[in-house]
CSV table of C-alpha atoms in Angstrom, one decimal:
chain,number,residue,atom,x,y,z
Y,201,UNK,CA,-143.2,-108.3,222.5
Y,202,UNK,CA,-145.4,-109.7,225.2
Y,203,UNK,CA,-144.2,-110.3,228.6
Y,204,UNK,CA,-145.4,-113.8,230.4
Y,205,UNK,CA,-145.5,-111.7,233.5
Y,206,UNK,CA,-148.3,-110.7,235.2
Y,207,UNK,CA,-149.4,-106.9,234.5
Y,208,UNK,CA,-149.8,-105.8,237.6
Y,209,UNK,CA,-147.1,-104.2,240.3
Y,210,UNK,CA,-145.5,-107.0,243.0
Y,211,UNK,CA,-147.3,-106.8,245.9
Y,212,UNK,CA,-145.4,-107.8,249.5
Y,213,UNK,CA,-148.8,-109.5,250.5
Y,214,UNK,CA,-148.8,-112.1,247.7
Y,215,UNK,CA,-144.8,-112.9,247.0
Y,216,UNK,CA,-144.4,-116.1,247.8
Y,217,UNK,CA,-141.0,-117.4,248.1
Y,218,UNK,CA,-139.8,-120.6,245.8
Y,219,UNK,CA,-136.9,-122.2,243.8
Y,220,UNK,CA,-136.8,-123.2,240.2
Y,221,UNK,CA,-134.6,-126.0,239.9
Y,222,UNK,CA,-133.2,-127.4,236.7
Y,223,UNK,CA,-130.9,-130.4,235.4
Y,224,UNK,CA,-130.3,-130.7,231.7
Y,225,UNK,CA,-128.6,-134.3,231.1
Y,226,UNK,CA,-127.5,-135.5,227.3
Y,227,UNK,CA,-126.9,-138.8,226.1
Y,228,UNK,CA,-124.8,-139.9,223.4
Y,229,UNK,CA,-125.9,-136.1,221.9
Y,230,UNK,CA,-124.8,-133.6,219.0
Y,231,UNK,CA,-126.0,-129.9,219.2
Y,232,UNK,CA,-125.6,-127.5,216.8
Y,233,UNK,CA,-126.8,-123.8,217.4
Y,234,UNK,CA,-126.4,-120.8,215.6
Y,235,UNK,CA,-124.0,-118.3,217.5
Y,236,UNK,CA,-123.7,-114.8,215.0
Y,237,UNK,CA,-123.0,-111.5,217.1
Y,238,UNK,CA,-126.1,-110.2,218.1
Y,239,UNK,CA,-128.2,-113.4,217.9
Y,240,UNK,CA,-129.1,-112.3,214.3
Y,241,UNK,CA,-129.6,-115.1,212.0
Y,242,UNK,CA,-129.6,-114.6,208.6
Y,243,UNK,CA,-132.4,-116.0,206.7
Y,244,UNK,CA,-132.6,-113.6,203.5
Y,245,UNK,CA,-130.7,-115.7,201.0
Y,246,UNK,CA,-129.6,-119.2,199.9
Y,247,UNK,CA,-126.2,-118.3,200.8
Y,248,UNK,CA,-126.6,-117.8,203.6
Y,249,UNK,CA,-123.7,-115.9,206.7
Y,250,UNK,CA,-124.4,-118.0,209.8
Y,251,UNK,CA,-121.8,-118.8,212.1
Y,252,UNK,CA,-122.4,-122.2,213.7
Y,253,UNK,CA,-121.2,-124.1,217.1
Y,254,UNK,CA,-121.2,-127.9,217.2
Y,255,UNK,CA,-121.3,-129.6,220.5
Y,256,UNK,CA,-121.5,-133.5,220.8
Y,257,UNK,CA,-119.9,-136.2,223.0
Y,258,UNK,CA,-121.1,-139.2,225.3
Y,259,UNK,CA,-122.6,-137.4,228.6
Y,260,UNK,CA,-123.4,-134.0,229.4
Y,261,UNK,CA,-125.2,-132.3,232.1
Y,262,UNK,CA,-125.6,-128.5,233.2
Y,263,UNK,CA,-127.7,-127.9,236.6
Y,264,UNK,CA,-128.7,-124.7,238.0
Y,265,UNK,CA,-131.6,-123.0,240.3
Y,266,UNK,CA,-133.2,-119.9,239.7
Y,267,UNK,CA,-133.5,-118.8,243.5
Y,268,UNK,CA,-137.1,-116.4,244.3
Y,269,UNK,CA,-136.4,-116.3,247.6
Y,270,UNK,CA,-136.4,-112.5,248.3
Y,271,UNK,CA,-139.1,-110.0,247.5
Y,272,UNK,CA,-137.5,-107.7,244.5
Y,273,UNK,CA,-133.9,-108.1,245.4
Y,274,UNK,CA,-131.4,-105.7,243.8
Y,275,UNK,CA,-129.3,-108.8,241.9
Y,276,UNK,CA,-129.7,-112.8,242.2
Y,277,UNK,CA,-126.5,-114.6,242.0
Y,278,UNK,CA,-126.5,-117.5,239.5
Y,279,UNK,CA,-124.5,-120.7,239.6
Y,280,UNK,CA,-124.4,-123.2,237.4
Y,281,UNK,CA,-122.9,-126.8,237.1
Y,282,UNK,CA,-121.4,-128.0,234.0
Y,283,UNK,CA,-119.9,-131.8,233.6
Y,284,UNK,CA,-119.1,-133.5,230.4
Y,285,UNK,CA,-117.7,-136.7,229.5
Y,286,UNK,CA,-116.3,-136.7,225.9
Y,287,UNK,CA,-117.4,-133.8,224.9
Y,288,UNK,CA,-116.0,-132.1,221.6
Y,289,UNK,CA,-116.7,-128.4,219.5
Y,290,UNK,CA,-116.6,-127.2,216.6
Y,291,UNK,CA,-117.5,-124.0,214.8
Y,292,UNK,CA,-118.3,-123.1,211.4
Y,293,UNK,CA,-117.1,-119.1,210.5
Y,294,UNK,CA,-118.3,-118.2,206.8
Y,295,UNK,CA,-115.7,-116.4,204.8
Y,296,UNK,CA,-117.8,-112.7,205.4
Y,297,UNK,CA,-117.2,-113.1,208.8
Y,298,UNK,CA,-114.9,-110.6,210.3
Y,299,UNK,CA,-113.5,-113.6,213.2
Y,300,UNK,CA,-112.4,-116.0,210.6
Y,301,UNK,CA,-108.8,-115.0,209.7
Y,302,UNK,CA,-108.1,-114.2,213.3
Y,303,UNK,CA,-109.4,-117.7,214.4
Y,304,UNK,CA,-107.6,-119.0,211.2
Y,305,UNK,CA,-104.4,-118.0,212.2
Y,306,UNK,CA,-104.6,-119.3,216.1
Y,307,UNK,CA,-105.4,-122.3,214.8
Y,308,UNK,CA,-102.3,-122.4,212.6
Y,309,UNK,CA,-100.3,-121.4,215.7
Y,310,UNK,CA,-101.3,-123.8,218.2
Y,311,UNK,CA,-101.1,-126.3,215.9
């Protein structure tokens, strides 16, 4: 895998401090993603054992900044702003998966 880094070592006498800032905003929107353990995503057969989340509603928006401020700090603390207006989810568990009874059965609790 390549790395979109540059090759060579940081160097103190070319860091340049800056901030990445971003804001993600959805409209009217409906997002499906696959979500199997381990991010692997079965592609070998028609039937197929992918675990799917569905996300949709009227307004959503996730902001966050991805701070370079110090020169090769030990950890960067990450936060991140999520609002939603409307907002539903839903999953999809094939019958393989191991999750599904468990999930099955909450489901039959709560409800």
């Amino acid at each position: 895998m390549e790395d979109w880094a540059s090759k060579s070592r940081p160097d103190i006498l070319h860091f340049v401090p800056y901030t990445w800032h971003f804001n993600l905003i959805l409209k009217e929107f409906e997002l499906i993603t696959v979500v199997n353990e381990f991010n692997w995503i079965d592609c070998s057969s028609q039937h197929q054992e992918n675990t799917y989340l569905a996300v949709s509603g009227d307004h959503f928006e996730l902001s966050f900044d991805l701070p370079f401020i110090e020169y090769l700090p030990p950890n960067v603390a990450l936060k991140f702003w999520i609002q939603g207006e409307s907002v539903d989810m839903c999953m999809y568990l094939p019958e393989v998966n191991t999750n599904r009874d468990i999930i099955l059965m909450l489901e039959n609790v709560l409800n």
